[in-house]
Short mmCIF file of C-alpha atoms in Angstrom, two decimals:
data_model
loop_
_atom_site.label_atom_id
_atom_site.label_comp_id
_atom_site.label_asym_id
_atom_site.label_seq_id
_atom_site.Cartn_x
_atom_site.Cartn_y
_atom_site.Cartn_z
CA MET A 125 7.57 20.58 -16.24
CA ASN A 126 5.27 21.21 -18.95
CA ILE A 127 2.71 18.26 -19.84
CA ALA A 128 -0.38 19.73 -22.54
CA LEU A 129 -0.55 15.58 -24.76
CA ILE A 130 -1.95 12.49 -23.45
CA PHE A 131 1.21 10.30 -22.77
CA ILE A 132 1.13 7.25 -24.07
CA PHE A 133 4.03 4.67 -21.05
CA SER A 134 4.08 1.61 -21.96
CA ALA A 135 2.75 0.05 -25.90
CA LEU A 136 0.05 -1.89 -23.85
CA PHE A 137 -1.39 1.44 -22.61
CA ILE A 138 -3.11 4.70 -23.87
CA GLU A 139 -2.99 6.50 -20.67
CA PRO A 140 -6.51 9.30 -19.80
CA PRO A 141 -5.93 13.00 -19.36
CA ILE A 142 -3.34 14.29 -16.06
CA HIS A 143 -5.32 17.13 -14.70
CA TYR A 144 -4.37 20.65 -14.36
CA VAL A 145 -0.15 21.09 -13.07
CA ILE A 146 1.79 22.55 -10.93
CA ASP A 147 5.44 22.28 -11.33
CA ASN A 148 7.45 22.25 -8.13
CA ASP A 149 10.73 21.44 -6.92
CA VAL A 150 9.96 17.84 -4.88
CA GLU A 151 13.14 15.89 -2.28
CA LEU A 152 13.15 13.39 0.09
CA VAL A 153 15.29 15.03 2.89
CA GLU A 154 16.45 12.00 5.30
CA VAL A 155 15.45 12.85 8.98
CA GLY A 156 17.28 9.70 10.91
CA ASP A 157 16.88 5.92 12.79
CA ILE A 158 14.88 4.85 15.04
CA PRO A 159 16.58 1.75 16.84
CA ILE A 160 14.97 -1.52 17.57
CA LYS A 161 16.19 -3.44 20.27
CA ASN A 162 13.87 -7.14 19.88
CA GLU A 163 14.27 -10.05 17.92
CA ARG A 164 10.98 -11.12 17.55
CA ILE A 165 10.69 -8.53 14.48
CA GLN A 166 11.51 -9.87 12.06
CA ILE A 167 12.44 -8.14 8.75
CA SER A 168 11.74 -10.60 6.36
CA THR A 169 8.49 -11.09 7.98
CA THR A 170 7.69 -7.22 9.30
CA GLN A 171 5.27 -6.05 5.98
CA TRP A 172 4.09 -2.64 7.29
CA ILE A 173 4.78 0.01 10.00
CA LEU A 174 2.52 1.73 11.68
CA PRO A 175 2.33 5.15 14.41
CA PHE A 176 -0.16 5.00 17.24
CA GLY A 177 -0.36 6.83 20.23
CA GLY A 178 2.83 7.32 21.33
CA ASN A 179 4.10 3.60 19.59
CA PHE A 180 5.20 1.62 16.36
CA LEU A 181 3.31 -0.51 15.31
CA PHE A 182 5.14 -3.79 13.59
CA VAL A 183 2.29 -5.78 10.86
CA GLN A 184 4.63 -9.31 10.73
CA SER A 185 2.92 -12.39 9.06
CA ASN A 186 3.73 -14.76 10.96
CA PRO A 187 3.01 -15.94 14.68
CA VAL A 188 3.99 -12.64 16.45
CA GLY A 189 1.48 -11.06 15.53
CA VAL A 190 1.05 -7.23 15.39
CA SER A 191 4.28 -6.06 18.13
CA ALA A 192 3.86 -1.89 19.69
CA MET A 193 7.36 -0.74 19.99
CA ASP A 194 7.29 2.74 22.78
CA VAL A 195 8.87 5.15 20.95
CA GLU A 196 10.59 6.61 23.93
CA THR A 197 11.92 3.88 25.89
CA GLY A 198 11.75 1.68 23.32
CA ASP A 199 9.45 -1.27 25.31
CA VAL A 200 7.88 -3.68 22.48
CA ALA A 201 4.80 -5.78 23.29
CA GLU A 202 2.27 -7.95 21.83
CA LEU A 203 -0.69 -7.50 20.40
CA GLY A 204 -3.51 -10.91 20.38
CA SER A 205 -2.61 -13.89 19.52
CA VAL A 206 -2.25 -17.18 17.41
CA GLY A 207 -5.51 -18.70 16.98
CA GLN A 208 -8.71 -19.10 15.71
CA GLY A 209 -11.09 -18.27 18.63
CA PRO A 210 -12.21 -13.92 19.75
CA PHE A 211 -9.06 -11.23 18.93
CA GLU A 212 -6.90 -14.27 17.93
CA TRP A 213 -5.23 -14.16 14.18
CA ARG A 214 -3.61 -16.45 12.18
CA THR A 215 -1.40 -14.07 9.26
CA PRO A 216 -2.08 -10.67 9.73
CA ARG A 217 -1.67 -8.37 6.26
CA TYR A 218 -2.24 -5.69 6.65
CA ALA A 219 -3.30 -2.70 9.55
CA GLN A 220 -4.14 0.98 9.82
CA VAL A 221 -4.71 3.52 12.32
CA ILE A 222 -8.38 5.55 12.28
CA GLU A 223 -9.60 7.46 14.33
CA ASP A 224 -7.79 6.64 17.33
CA GLU A 225 -8.77 2.21 16.45
CA LEU A 226 -5.52 -0.31 15.09
CA LEU A 227 -8.23 -1.56 12.94
CA ILE A 228 -6.08 -5.97 11.49
CA TRP A 229 -6.59 -7.54 8.45
CA ASP A 230 -5.68 -11.53 9.25
CA ASP A 231 -5.03 -13.12 6.18
CA GLY A 232 -5.74 -16.61 8.30
CA ASN A 233 -8.96 -15.96 9.39
CA LEU A 234 -10.81 -13.67 7.46
CA LYS A 235 -11.38 -11.25 9.80
CA ILE A 236 -10.65 -7.60 10.60
CA ILE A 237 -9.86 -6.90 14.39
CA GLY A 238 -9.81 -4.09 16.35
CA PHE A 239 -7.55 -2.14 19.26
CA ASP A 240 -8.16 1.04 21.17
CA GLU A 241 -5.50 3.12 22.43
CA THR A 242 -4.31 1.08 25.24
CA PHE A 243 -4.27 -1.77 22.69
CA GLN A 244 -7.28 -3.62 24.68
CA PRO A 245 -9.51 -5.86 22.00
CA SER A 246 -12.12 -3.64 20.46
CA ARG A 247 -14.26 -5.43 18.15
CA GLU A 248 -14.03 -8.13 15.48
CA LEU A 249 -15.88 -7.35 12.05
CA THR A 250 -16.13 -10.83 10.16
CA GLY A 251 -17.88 -11.98 6.85
CA ILE A 252 -15.89 -10.84 4.16
CA ARG A 253 -14.91 -14.23 2.66
CA HIS A 254 -12.54 -13.70 0.49
CA GLY A 255 -8.64 -13.04 0.83
CA VAL A 256 -7.34 -9.67 0.30
CA ARG A 257 -4.88 -7.86 -1.38
CA ALA A 258 -5.09 -4.29 0.51
CA ILE A 259 -7.72 -3.40 2.52
CA GLN A 260 -8.23 0.85 3.35
CA PHE A 261 -11.63 1.76 5.94
CA THR A 262 -13.22 4.84 6.54
CA SER A 263 -14.24 6.35 9.71
CA ASN A 264 -18.39 6.12 8.64
CA GLY A 265 -18.29 2.34 8.03
CA LEU A 266 -16.97 1.57 4.69
CA ALA A 267 -14.45 -0.99 3.54
CA GLY A 268 -12.75 -0.69 0.49
CA VAL A 269 -10.75 -3.97 -1.22
CA LEU A 270 -8.61 -4.82 -3.26
CA HIS A 271 -9.15 -8.82 -3.66
CA ASP A 272 -6.79 -11.69 -4.83
CA VAL A 273 -6.96 -11.89 -8.47
CA PRO A 274 -10.04 -13.77 -9.73
CA MET A 275 -9.59 -14.85 -13.95
CA SER A 276 -11.92 -12.64 -15.31
CA GLY A 277 -14.30 -10.77 -13.42
CA GLU A 278 -14.35 -7.25 -10.80
CA TYR A 279 -11.86 -7.50 -7.55
CA VAL A 280 -12.69 -4.48 -6.13
CA LYS A 281 -14.54 -4.25 -3.61
CA ILE A 282 -17.01 -1.84 -1.04
CA TYR A 283 -18.19 -3.15 1.56
CA ARG A 284 -20.14 -1.73 4.04
CA PHE A 285 -20.54 -2.68 8.08
CA SER A 286 -24.27 -2.65 9.88
CA GLU A 287 -24.66 -1.96 13.89
CA ASP A 288 -23.87 -5.91 14.44
CA ASN A 289 -20.34 -5.69 12.57
CA GLN A 290 -21.22 -7.78 9.32
CA PRO A 291 -19.91 -6.51 6.86
CA ASN A 292 -23.12 -5.83 3.45
CA LEU A 293 -21.55 -5.41 -0.43
CA LYS A 294 -22.28 -2.20 -1.38
CA GLU A 295 -20.27 -1.42 -4.91
CA SER A 296 -18.09 -4.06 -7.11
CA PHE A 297 -16.05 -2.72 -10.03
CA GLY A 298 -12.92 -3.06 -11.07
CA GLU A 299 -11.00 -5.49 -13.91
CA ILE A 300 -7.80 -5.62 -13.94
CA SER A 301 -5.25 -5.98 -17.27
CA GLU A 302 -3.09 -9.68 -17.52
CA GLU A 303 0.26 -8.35 -17.44
CA GLY A 304 -1.21 -6.33 -13.52
CA ARG A 305 -2.50 -10.28 -12.67
CA LYS A 306 1.03 -11.67 -12.65
CA LEU A 307 2.41 -8.92 -11.11
CA ILE A 308 -0.38 -8.52 -7.85
CA MET A 309 0.93 -11.58 -7.69
CA ILE A 310 3.70 -9.27 -4.85
CA LEU A 311 1.96 -8.54 -1.63
CA GLN A 312 3.27 -4.87 -1.83
CA SER A 313 1.66 -4.37 -5.62
CA GLY A 314 -0.96 -2.37 -6.35
CA GLY A 315 -2.40 -0.34 -4.46
CA ILE A 316 -5.95 1.12 -2.63
CA LEU A 317 -7.07 3.86 -0.07
CA TRP A 318 -10.11 6.49 0.73
CA ASN A 319 -9.66 10.21 -0.10
CA GLY A 320 -12.76 11.67 1.47
CA ASP A 321 -15.85 10.50 -0.15
CA ASP A 322 -13.21 9.35 -3.62
CA LEU A 323 -11.67 5.19 -4.10
CA LEU A 324 -8.65 5.01 -4.80
CA TRP A 325 -6.77 1.75 -6.17
CA SER A 326 -4.50 1.17 -8.72
CA ASP A 327 -4.41 -2.03 -11.33
CA PRO A 328 -0.17 -2.37 -10.22
CA ALA A 329 0.62 -2.79 -14.89
CA VAL A 330 -0.56 0.68 -16.23
CA PRO A 331 0.22 4.22 -14.10
CA GLU A 332 -2.51 5.26 -13.79
CA LEU A 333 -5.52 6.54 -10.35
CA ASN A 334 -8.84 4.97 -11.01
CA ILE A 335 -11.06 7.08 -8.63
CA PHE A 336 -14.33 6.20 -7.87
CA ASN A 337 -16.55 8.88 -6.21
CA THR A 338 -19.37 6.94 -3.37
CA ASN A 339 -22.12 9.97 -3.08
CA GLU A 340 -21.88 10.42 -7.80
CA ASN A 341 -21.12 6.57 -7.95
CA LYS A 342 -18.26 8.40 -10.68
CA HIS A 343 -15.69 6.12 -11.96
CA THR A 344 -12.42 8.04 -13.04
CA LYS A 345 -9.17 7.48 -14.11
CA ILE A 346 -5.60 10.15 -13.57
CA ALA A 347 -2.26 9.49 -15.80
CA VAL A 348 0.10 9.14 -13.77
CA PRO A 349 3.07 10.66 -15.80
CA ASP A 350 5.93 8.52 -15.99
CA ASN A 351 7.27 8.53 -19.07
CA ASP A 352 9.81 5.39 -17.96
CA PHE A 353 7.03 2.82 -16.58
CA ALA A 354 7.30 0.21 -19.83
CA VAL A 355 5.63 -3.39 -19.14
CA GLU A 356 5.42 -5.96 -21.82
CA PRO A 357 2.60 -7.40 -22.64
CA TRP A 358 2.39 -11.12 -21.46
CA GLY A 359 1.43 -12.85 -24.40
CA ASN A 360 1.02 -15.79 -25.42
CA ARG A 361 3.40 -17.21 -22.70
CA ARG A 362 3.45 -20.25 -20.61
CA GLU A 363 2.73 -19.16 -16.76
CA ASN A 364 4.71 -21.12 -15.22
CA ARG A 365 7.17 -19.77 -12.52
CA ARG A 366 10.14 -18.65 -14.24
CA ASN A 367 8.41 -16.85 -16.48
CA VAL A 368 6.19 -15.82 -14.39
CA GLU A 369 8.98 -14.00 -12.22
CA GLU A 370 11.35 -12.84 -15.05
CA PHE A 371 8.37 -10.87 -15.88
CA ILE A 372 7.88 -10.09 -13.31
CA PHE A 373 12.07 -8.20 -12.31
CA SER A 374 12.05 -7.13 -15.72
CA ASN A 375 8.54 -5.17 -15.89
CA SER A 376 7.73 -1.36 -14.23
CA ARG A 377 5.15 -1.27 -11.80
CA ILE A 378 2.88 0.57 -9.31
CA VAL A 379 4.55 -0.32 -5.53
CA SER A 380 1.77 1.31 -3.91
CA LEU A 381 -0.35 4.58 -2.75
CA GLN A 382 0.41 6.38 0.34
CA LYS A 383 -1.47 9.70 1.73
CA LEU A 384 -0.03 11.88 3.22
CA ASP A 385 -1.71 15.35 5.23
CA GLU A 386 -0.97 17.25 2.15
CA PHE A 387 -0.54 15.15 -0.61
CA ILE A 388 -1.34 11.05 -2.45
CA LEU A 389 1.75 9.29 -3.76
CA VAL A 390 2.68 7.05 -5.99
CA GLU A 391 4.96 4.78 -5.11
CA ILE A 392 6.85 3.44 -8.84
CA GLU A 393 9.37 0.93 -9.62
CA ASN A 394 10.97 0.91 -12.92
CA PHE A 395 14.12 -1.41 -14.44
CA SER A 396 16.65 -0.85 -16.64
CA ASP A 397 18.91 -3.20 -17.48
CA ASP A 398 17.89 -5.99 -14.84
CA GLU A 399 18.91 -3.03 -12.47
CA SER A 400 15.52 -1.25 -11.03
CA SER A 401 14.97 2.92 -9.28
CA ILE A 402 11.95 3.97 -7.59
CA ARG A 403 9.92 7.06 -7.85
CA TYR A 404 7.63 9.28 -6.33
CA HIS A 405 4.80 11.24 -7.96
CA LEU A 406 2.80 13.97 -6.31
CA PHE A 407 -0.55 14.78 -6.34
CA ASP A 408 -3.05 16.91 -4.55
CA PHE A 409 -6.29 16.22 -3.10
CA ASP A 410 -7.70 17.27 -5.66
CA TYR A 411 -6.07 15.31 -7.86
CA ASN A 412 -3.89 18.22 -9.71
CA TYR A 413 -0.45 16.47 -10.51
CA ILE A 414 2.72 18.46 -8.14
CA GLY A 415 5.67 16.62 -9.35
CA ASN A 416 7.79 13.68 -8.66
CA VAL A 417 11.21 13.24 -6.90
CA ASN A 418 13.80 9.72 -7.10
CA ALA A 419 14.18 7.83 -4.31
CA GLY A 420 16.97 5.75 -5.00
CA GLU A 421 17.60 2.24 -6.19
CA GLY A 422 14.54 -0.89 -5.56
CA GLY A 423 14.02 -3.84 -4.72
CA PHE A 424 11.37 -5.24 -1.72
CA ALA A 425 13.96 -3.91 0.87
CA ASN A 426 13.82 0.31 -0.29
CA TYR A 427 9.75 0.13 -0.35
CA ILE A 428 7.60 2.30 1.90
CA ARG A 429 7.08 0.06 4.71
CA GLY A 430 4.79 3.38 6.75
CA VAL A 431 3.57 6.65 6.64
CA ASP A 432 4.02 9.34 10.00
CA ASP A 433 2.60 12.07 11.05
CA GLY A 434 2.86 15.07 8.34
CA ASN A 435 4.96 13.86 5.08
CA ARG A 436 7.08 10.81 6.89
CA LEU A 437 7.77 8.23 5.39
CA LEU A 438 8.93 4.66 7.08
CA TYR A 439 11.70 2.40 5.60
CA TRP A 440 13.29 -0.89 6.68
CA GLY A 441 16.72 1.39 8.51
CA GLU A 442 19.81 0.48 6.28
CA ASP A 443 20.78 -2.26 8.63
CA TYR A 444 19.11 -4.91 6.74
CA THR A 445 21.12 -4.95 4.33
CA GLU A 446 24.50 -5.77 6.26
CA THR A 447 22.63 -8.31 8.98
CA GLY A 448 19.69 -8.85 7.40
CA GLU A 449 17.77 -8.12 10.40
CA LEU A 450 15.51 -5.29 11.33
CA ASN A 451 17.41 -3.18 14.04
CA SER A 452 16.22 0.20 12.89
CA ILE A 453 13.43 1.97 10.74
CA LYS A 454 14.38 4.48 7.84
CA ALA A 455 12.92 7.70 8.22
CA ARG A 456 12.43 10.60 5.37
CA GLU A 457 10.57 13.58 4.37
CA VAL A 458 8.56 14.46 1.58
CA VAL A 459 9.13 18.26 1.24
CA VAL A 460 7.48 20.61 -1.54
CA ARG A 461 9.75 24.25 -2.74
#
């Protein structure tokens, strides 16, 4: 793929140039399905699937909360309990495994709950007093946060947690387009992650990576070269439910940012003739563009739900389309030739 020009991906945005392009063939290899035998793991509320200590963790935004399934036996245990007390939650929304600890953001109680590898409570972090759309932690006490989007102003925050587990606001930045504001109303839209000292995030309506280096306090942007990415201007439309839903289900978006063992993956959904498709774009950790691969049909049921060891991606199982129940995990591996 020869890229020598700055791309224009929609009528709205002129993108920054991408870095050096490495021309590679990218493939998605089907790995197989992992069966699930527990009726309390519900497809409609399972947001994320994470590997942790020989288990798969299912993060559900309901009173069940977080369930751990032993990979070998299939046995399922539930972590914590619903409530407002210590190590209790109301609406688990995001989870991340970092240095043998599971950290869970509870949107209902506005707090972070930690568990060790034996699923014993390890710590609670409170003090973030706004709703969160996405959150990512580092091993040195930083948290990058996409907050619920206000009508104006910055929505990307970096917090540093003190020794008593209280957050101190370190940085605040990030404007969002009006179109991105509408698209981010979908739970899984846009994204945030850490790459070393860099915090990466995306406006879902703009095909680019925002990169903030915490050492130099420097903000740069890298284009994501997707020729099918198109977003209509919101313009003067009335903001009612019908118009918002029509906009959401007819315009391209960045669905998520994922960090694999070897790559940064940008998950994009495009729309054409009332049908949608998903494409993955890969960058190395120096932000050189590696290539892209078509990932099949779009739709909420086909979004990435987690990343396993290596470059393996996790999804809701194929059985969901037939039964409406989550009876298996589907796995695919990203291979670069």
